[in-house]
PDB file of C-alpha atoms in Angstrom:
ATOM      1  CA  UNK X  10      17.917 -24.523 -10.278  1.00 50.00           C
ATOM      2  CA  UNK X  11      19.089 -20.608 -10.624  1.00 62.00           C
ATOM      3  CA  UNK X  12      21.631 -19.716  -8.047  1.00 63.00           C
ATOM      4  CA  UNK X  13      21.595 -16.103  -6.744  1.00 64.00           C
ATOM      5  CA  UNK X  14      24.504 -14.594  -4.933  1.00 64.00           C
ATOM      6  CA  UNK X  15      25.636 -11.359  -2.813  1.00 65.00           C
ATOM      7  CA  UNK X  16      28.619  -9.732  -3.140  1.00 64.00           C
ATOM      8  CA  UNK X  17      30.781  -7.151  -0.614  1.00 66.00           C
ATOM      9  CA  UNK X  18      33.825  -5.415  -1.419  1.00 65.00           C
ATOM     10  CA  UNK X  19      36.413  -4.216   1.108  1.00 61.00           C
ATOM     11  CA  UNK X  20      38.755  -2.069  -0.534  1.00 64.00           C
ATOM     12  CA  UNK X  21      40.774  -1.036   2.518  1.00 70.00           C
ATOM     13  CA  UNK X  22      41.970  -4.712   3.161  1.00 72.00           C
ATOM     14  CA  UNK X  23      41.106  -6.197  -0.572  1.00 72.00           C
ATOM     15  CA  UNK X  24      38.887  -8.733   0.855  1.00 75.00           C
ATOM     16  CA  UNK X  25      36.005  -9.841  -1.237  1.00 74.00           C
ATOM     17  CA  UNK X  26      32.846 -11.734   0.791  1.00 73.00           C
ATOM     18  CA  UNK X  27      30.451 -13.445  -1.225  1.00 75.00           C
ATOM     19  CA  UNK X  28      27.223 -15.683  -0.153  1.00 75.00           C
ATOM     20  CA  UNK X  29      24.796 -17.901  -1.897  1.00 80.00           C
ATOM     21  CA  UNK X  30      21.463 -16.776  -1.296  1.00 76.00           C
ATOM     22  CA  UNK X  31      18.850 -19.459  -1.232  1.00 80.00           C
ATOM     23  CA  UNK X  32      15.343 -17.469  -2.778  1.00 77.00           C
ATOM     24  CA  UNK X  33      13.244 -20.578  -2.285  1.00 79.00           C
ATOM     25  CA  UNK X  34      11.310 -19.233   0.812  1.00 72.00           C
ATOM     26  CA  UNK X  35      10.589 -15.915  -1.185  1.00 70.00           C
ATOM     27  CA  UNK X  36       9.379 -17.871  -3.972  1.00 76.00           C
ATOM     28  CA  UNK X  37       7.300 -20.030  -1.772  1.00 74.00           C
ATOM     29  CA  UNK X  38       5.683 -17.097  -0.087  1.00 67.00           C
ATOM     30  CA  UNK X  39       4.904 -15.810  -3.229  1.00 68.00           C
ATOM     31  CA  UNK X  40       3.364 -18.811  -4.915  1.00 73.00           C
ATOM     32  CA  UNK X  41       0.971 -18.911  -1.098  1.00 69.00           C
ATOM     33  CA  UNK X  42       0.034 -15.091  -1.213  1.00 66.00           C
ATOM     34  CA  UNK X  43      -2.352 -15.655  -4.239  1.00 69.00           C
ATOM     35  CA  UNK X  44      -2.804 -12.796  -6.720  1.00 73.00           C
ATOM     36  CA  UNK X  45      -3.505  -9.155  -6.816  1.00 80.00           C
ATOM     37  CA  UNK X  46      -4.717  -7.805  -3.766  1.00 86.00           C
ATOM     38  CA  UNK X  47      -4.807 -11.247  -1.972  1.00 86.00           C
ATOM     39  CA  UNK X  48      -1.395 -11.323  -0.877  1.00 84.00           C
ATOM     40  CA  UNK X  49      -2.445  -8.348   1.302  1.00 87.00           C
ATOM     41  CA  UNK X  50      -5.419  -9.121   2.317  1.00 89.00           C
ATOM     42  CA  UNK X  51      -4.309 -12.141   3.811  1.00 86.00           C
ATOM     43  CA  UNK X  52      -1.487  -9.653   6.318  1.00 86.00           C
ATOM     44  CA  UNK X  53      -4.654  -8.270   7.487  1.00 90.00           C
ATOM     45  CA  UNK X  54      -5.435 -10.336  11.025  1.00 89.00           C
ATOM     46  CA  UNK X  55      -8.274 -12.594  10.094  1.00 91.00           C
ATOM     47  CA  UNK X  56      -8.310 -11.979   6.633  1.00 90.00           C
ATOM     48  CA  UNK X  57     -11.750 -11.217   4.439  1.00 92.00           C
ATOM     49  CA  UNK X  58     -13.584 -12.406   7.338  1.00 95.00           C
ATOM     50  CA  UNK X  59     -12.417  -9.766  10.002  1.00 95.00           C
ATOM     51  CA  UNK X  60     -13.904  -6.947  11.460  1.00 96.00           C
ATOM     52  CA  UNK X  61     -10.783  -5.238  10.875  1.00 95.00           C
ATOM     53  CA  UNK X  62     -11.539  -5.657   6.969  1.00 96.00           C
ATOM     54  CA  UNK X  63     -14.719  -4.681   7.217  1.00 96.00           C
ATOM     55  CA  UNK X  64     -14.188  -1.917   8.999  1.00 96.00           C
ATOM     56  CA  UNK X  65     -11.942  -0.792   6.235  1.00 96.00           C
ATOM     57  CA  UNK X  66     -14.368  -1.124   3.344  1.00 95.00           C
ATOM     58  CA  UNK X  67     -17.004   0.708   5.495  1.00 96.00           C
ATOM     59  CA  UNK X  68     -14.783   3.357   5.783  1.00 96.00           C
ATOM     60  CA  UNK X  69     -13.543   3.521   2.210  1.00 95.00           C
ATOM     61  CA  UNK X  70     -17.196   3.638   1.163  1.00 93.00           C
ATOM     62  CA  UNK X  71     -18.201   6.620   3.451  1.00 91.00           C
ATOM     63  CA  UNK X  72     -15.191   8.339   2.317  1.00 92.00           C
ATOM     64  CA  UNK X  73     -16.664   8.135  -1.121  1.00 91.00           C
ATOM     65  CA  UNK X  74     -19.407   9.474   0.022  1.00 86.00           C
ATOM     66  CA  UNK X  75     -17.829  12.286   1.772  1.00 85.00           C
ATOM     67  CA  UNK X  76     -15.586  13.276  -1.144  1.00 86.00           C
ATOM     68  CA  UNK X  77     -19.450  13.592  -3.087  1.00 80.00           C
ATOM     69  CA  UNK X  78     -20.721  15.908  -0.615  1.00 71.00           C
ATOM     70  CA  UNK X  79     -21.961  14.099   1.932  1.00 66.00           C
ATOM     71  CA  UNK X  80     -24.637  16.809   3.064  1.00 70.00           C
ATOM     72  CA  UNK X  81     -26.724  16.747   0.028  1.00 70.00           C
ATOM     73  CA  UNK X  82     -30.001  13.784  -0.629  1.00 74.00           C
ATOM     74  CA  UNK X  83     -29.357  13.885  -4.142  1.00 75.00           C
ATOM     75  CA  UNK X  84     -28.346  10.588  -5.760  1.00 77.00           C
ATOM     76  CA  UNK X  85     -24.756   9.954  -6.113  1.00 74.00           C
ATOM     77  CA  UNK X  86     -22.343   7.919  -8.297  1.00 82.00           C
ATOM     78  CA  UNK X  87     -19.417   6.386  -6.679  1.00 84.00           C
ATOM     79  CA  UNK X  88     -16.501   5.520  -8.734  1.00 90.00           C
ATOM     80  CA  UNK X  89     -14.924   3.097  -6.586  1.00 92.00           C
ATOM     81  CA  UNK X  90     -12.414   5.864  -5.851  1.00 95.00           C
ATOM     82  CA  UNK X  91     -11.429   8.513  -2.838  1.00 95.00           C
ATOM     83  CA  UNK X  92      -9.866  11.589  -3.380  1.00 95.00           C
ATOM     84  CA  UNK X  93      -6.010  11.071  -2.438  1.00 95.00           C
ATOM     85  CA  UNK X  94      -6.647  13.991   0.689  1.00 94.00           C
ATOM     86  CA  UNK X  95      -8.706  11.557   1.881  1.00 94.00           C
ATOM     87  CA  UNK X  96      -5.812   8.936   3.038  1.00 95.00           C
ATOM     88  CA  UNK X  97      -5.124  10.436   6.275  1.00 95.00           C
ATOM     89  CA  UNK X  98      -8.523  10.219   7.174  1.00 95.00           C
ATOM     90  CA  UNK X  99      -8.798   6.641   6.288  1.00 96.00           C
ATOM     91  CA  UNK X 100      -5.654   5.739   8.160  1.00 96.00           C
ATOM     92  CA  UNK X 101      -6.893   7.257  11.465  1.00 96.00           C
ATOM     93  CA  UNK X 102     -10.164   5.678  11.390  1.00 95.00           C
ATOM     94  CA  UNK X 103      -8.198   2.434  10.888  1.00 95.00           C
ATOM     95  CA  UNK X 104      -6.578   3.225  14.588  1.00 94.00           C
ATOM     96  CA  UNK X 105      -3.519   4.236  12.840  1.00 94.00           C
ATOM     97  CA  UNK X 106      -2.254   7.619  13.437  1.00 95.00           C
ATOM     98  CA  UNK X 107       1.062   8.611  10.963  1.00 93.00           C
ATOM     99  CA  UNK X 108       2.865  11.841  11.386  1.00 94.00           C
ATOM    100  CA  UNK X 109       2.813  14.424   9.205  1.00 94.00           C
ATOM    101  CA  UNK X 110       5.918  13.119   7.798  1.00 95.00           C
ATOM    102  CA  UNK X 111       4.740   9.803   6.945  1.00 95.00           C
ATOM    103  CA  UNK X 112       1.351  11.013   5.672  1.00 95.00           C
ATOM    104  CA  UNK X 113       3.587  12.981   3.132  1.00 95.00           C
ATOM    105  CA  UNK X 114       5.492  10.307   2.189  1.00 95.00           C
ATOM    106  CA  UNK X 115       2.349   7.949   1.570  1.00 94.00           C
ATOM    107  CA  UNK X 116       0.776  10.565  -0.460  1.00 96.00           C
ATOM    108  CA  UNK X 117       3.796  11.130  -2.459  1.00 95.00           C
ATOM    109  CA  UNK X 118       4.282   7.248  -2.784  1.00 94.00           C
ATOM    110  CA  UNK X 119       0.657   7.371  -4.436  1.00 96.00           C
ATOM    111  CA  UNK X 120       1.068  10.704  -6.312  1.00 96.00           C
ATOM    112  CA  UNK X 121       3.749  10.113  -8.401  1.00 95.00           C
ATOM    113  CA  UNK X 122       3.180   6.073  -8.676  1.00 93.00           C
ATOM    114  CA  UNK X 123       3.056   6.257 -12.270  1.00 93.00           C
ATOM    115  CA  UNK X 124       4.445   9.624 -13.080  1.00 93.00           C
ATOM    116  CA  UNK X 125       7.348   7.843 -14.924  1.00 91.00           C
ATOM    117  CA  UNK X 126       5.077   5.878 -17.299  1.00 93.00           C
ATOM    118  CA  UNK X 127       2.285   8.271 -18.114  1.00 93.00           C
ATOM    119  CA  UNK X 128       4.264  11.849 -17.090  1.00 93.00           C
ATOM    120  CA  UNK X 129       0.521  12.300 -14.771  1.00 95.00           C
ATOM    121  CA  UNK X 130       0.330  12.826 -11.256  1.00 96.00           C
ATOM    122  CA  UNK X 131      -2.108  10.228  -9.483  1.00 96.00           C
ATOM    123  CA  UNK X 132      -5.094  12.549  -7.218  1.00 96.00           C
ATOM    124  CA  UNK X 133      -7.279   9.750  -6.021  1.00 96.00           C
ATOM    125  CA  UNK X 134      -6.522   6.004  -3.916  1.00 96.00           C
ATOM    126  CA  UNK X 135      -8.886   2.801  -4.912  1.00 96.00           C
ATOM    127  CA  UNK X 136      -9.843   0.668  -2.424  1.00 95.00           C
ATOM    128  CA  UNK X 137      -7.173  -1.649  -3.185  1.00 94.00           C
ATOM    129  CA  UNK X 138      -4.469   0.887  -3.025  1.00 95.00           C
ATOM    130  CA  UNK X 139      -5.873   1.575   0.423  1.00 96.00           C
ATOM    131  CA  UNK X 140      -5.631  -1.889   1.622  1.00 94.00           C
ATOM    132  CA  UNK X 141      -1.715  -1.895   0.566  1.00 92.00           C
ATOM    133  CA  UNK X 142      -0.737   0.891   2.008  1.00 93.00           C
ATOM    134  CA  UNK X 143      -2.411   0.241   5.338  1.00 93.00           C
ATOM    135  CA  UNK X 144      -0.839  -2.956   5.417  1.00 91.00           C
ATOM    136  CA  UNK X 145       2.465  -1.974   4.531  1.00 87.00           C
ATOM    137  CA  UNK X 146       2.775   1.572   6.486  1.00 84.00           C
TER     138      UNK X 146
END
């Protein structure tokens, strides 16, 4: 097994502290969590069968319709994403009322998430990303 250590130096008195870190609980939590979005869904009280999760699906679906002009009877093609500007409304619909600063942080987290790899800004979110943002904030 690998061993991990955390080190901290004090330059004023020339001491060095070192702690052995047991990462086994983290590895077990990762293994139990599952793949993809499943670890996040398991953090929602009640998981996939909960009313909270069902509400998230409903609100996300409605946000897709809303972003495609809800005042029409024409057929709409939904692509599984909503514009990033819908994020505050989705969070509020779920009963989370973030401050303007928190909203801006969430938007920037998404907007610049792929900038280093692609050089492009992200302007929409999918259901998986919405769940991750909701659970993490």
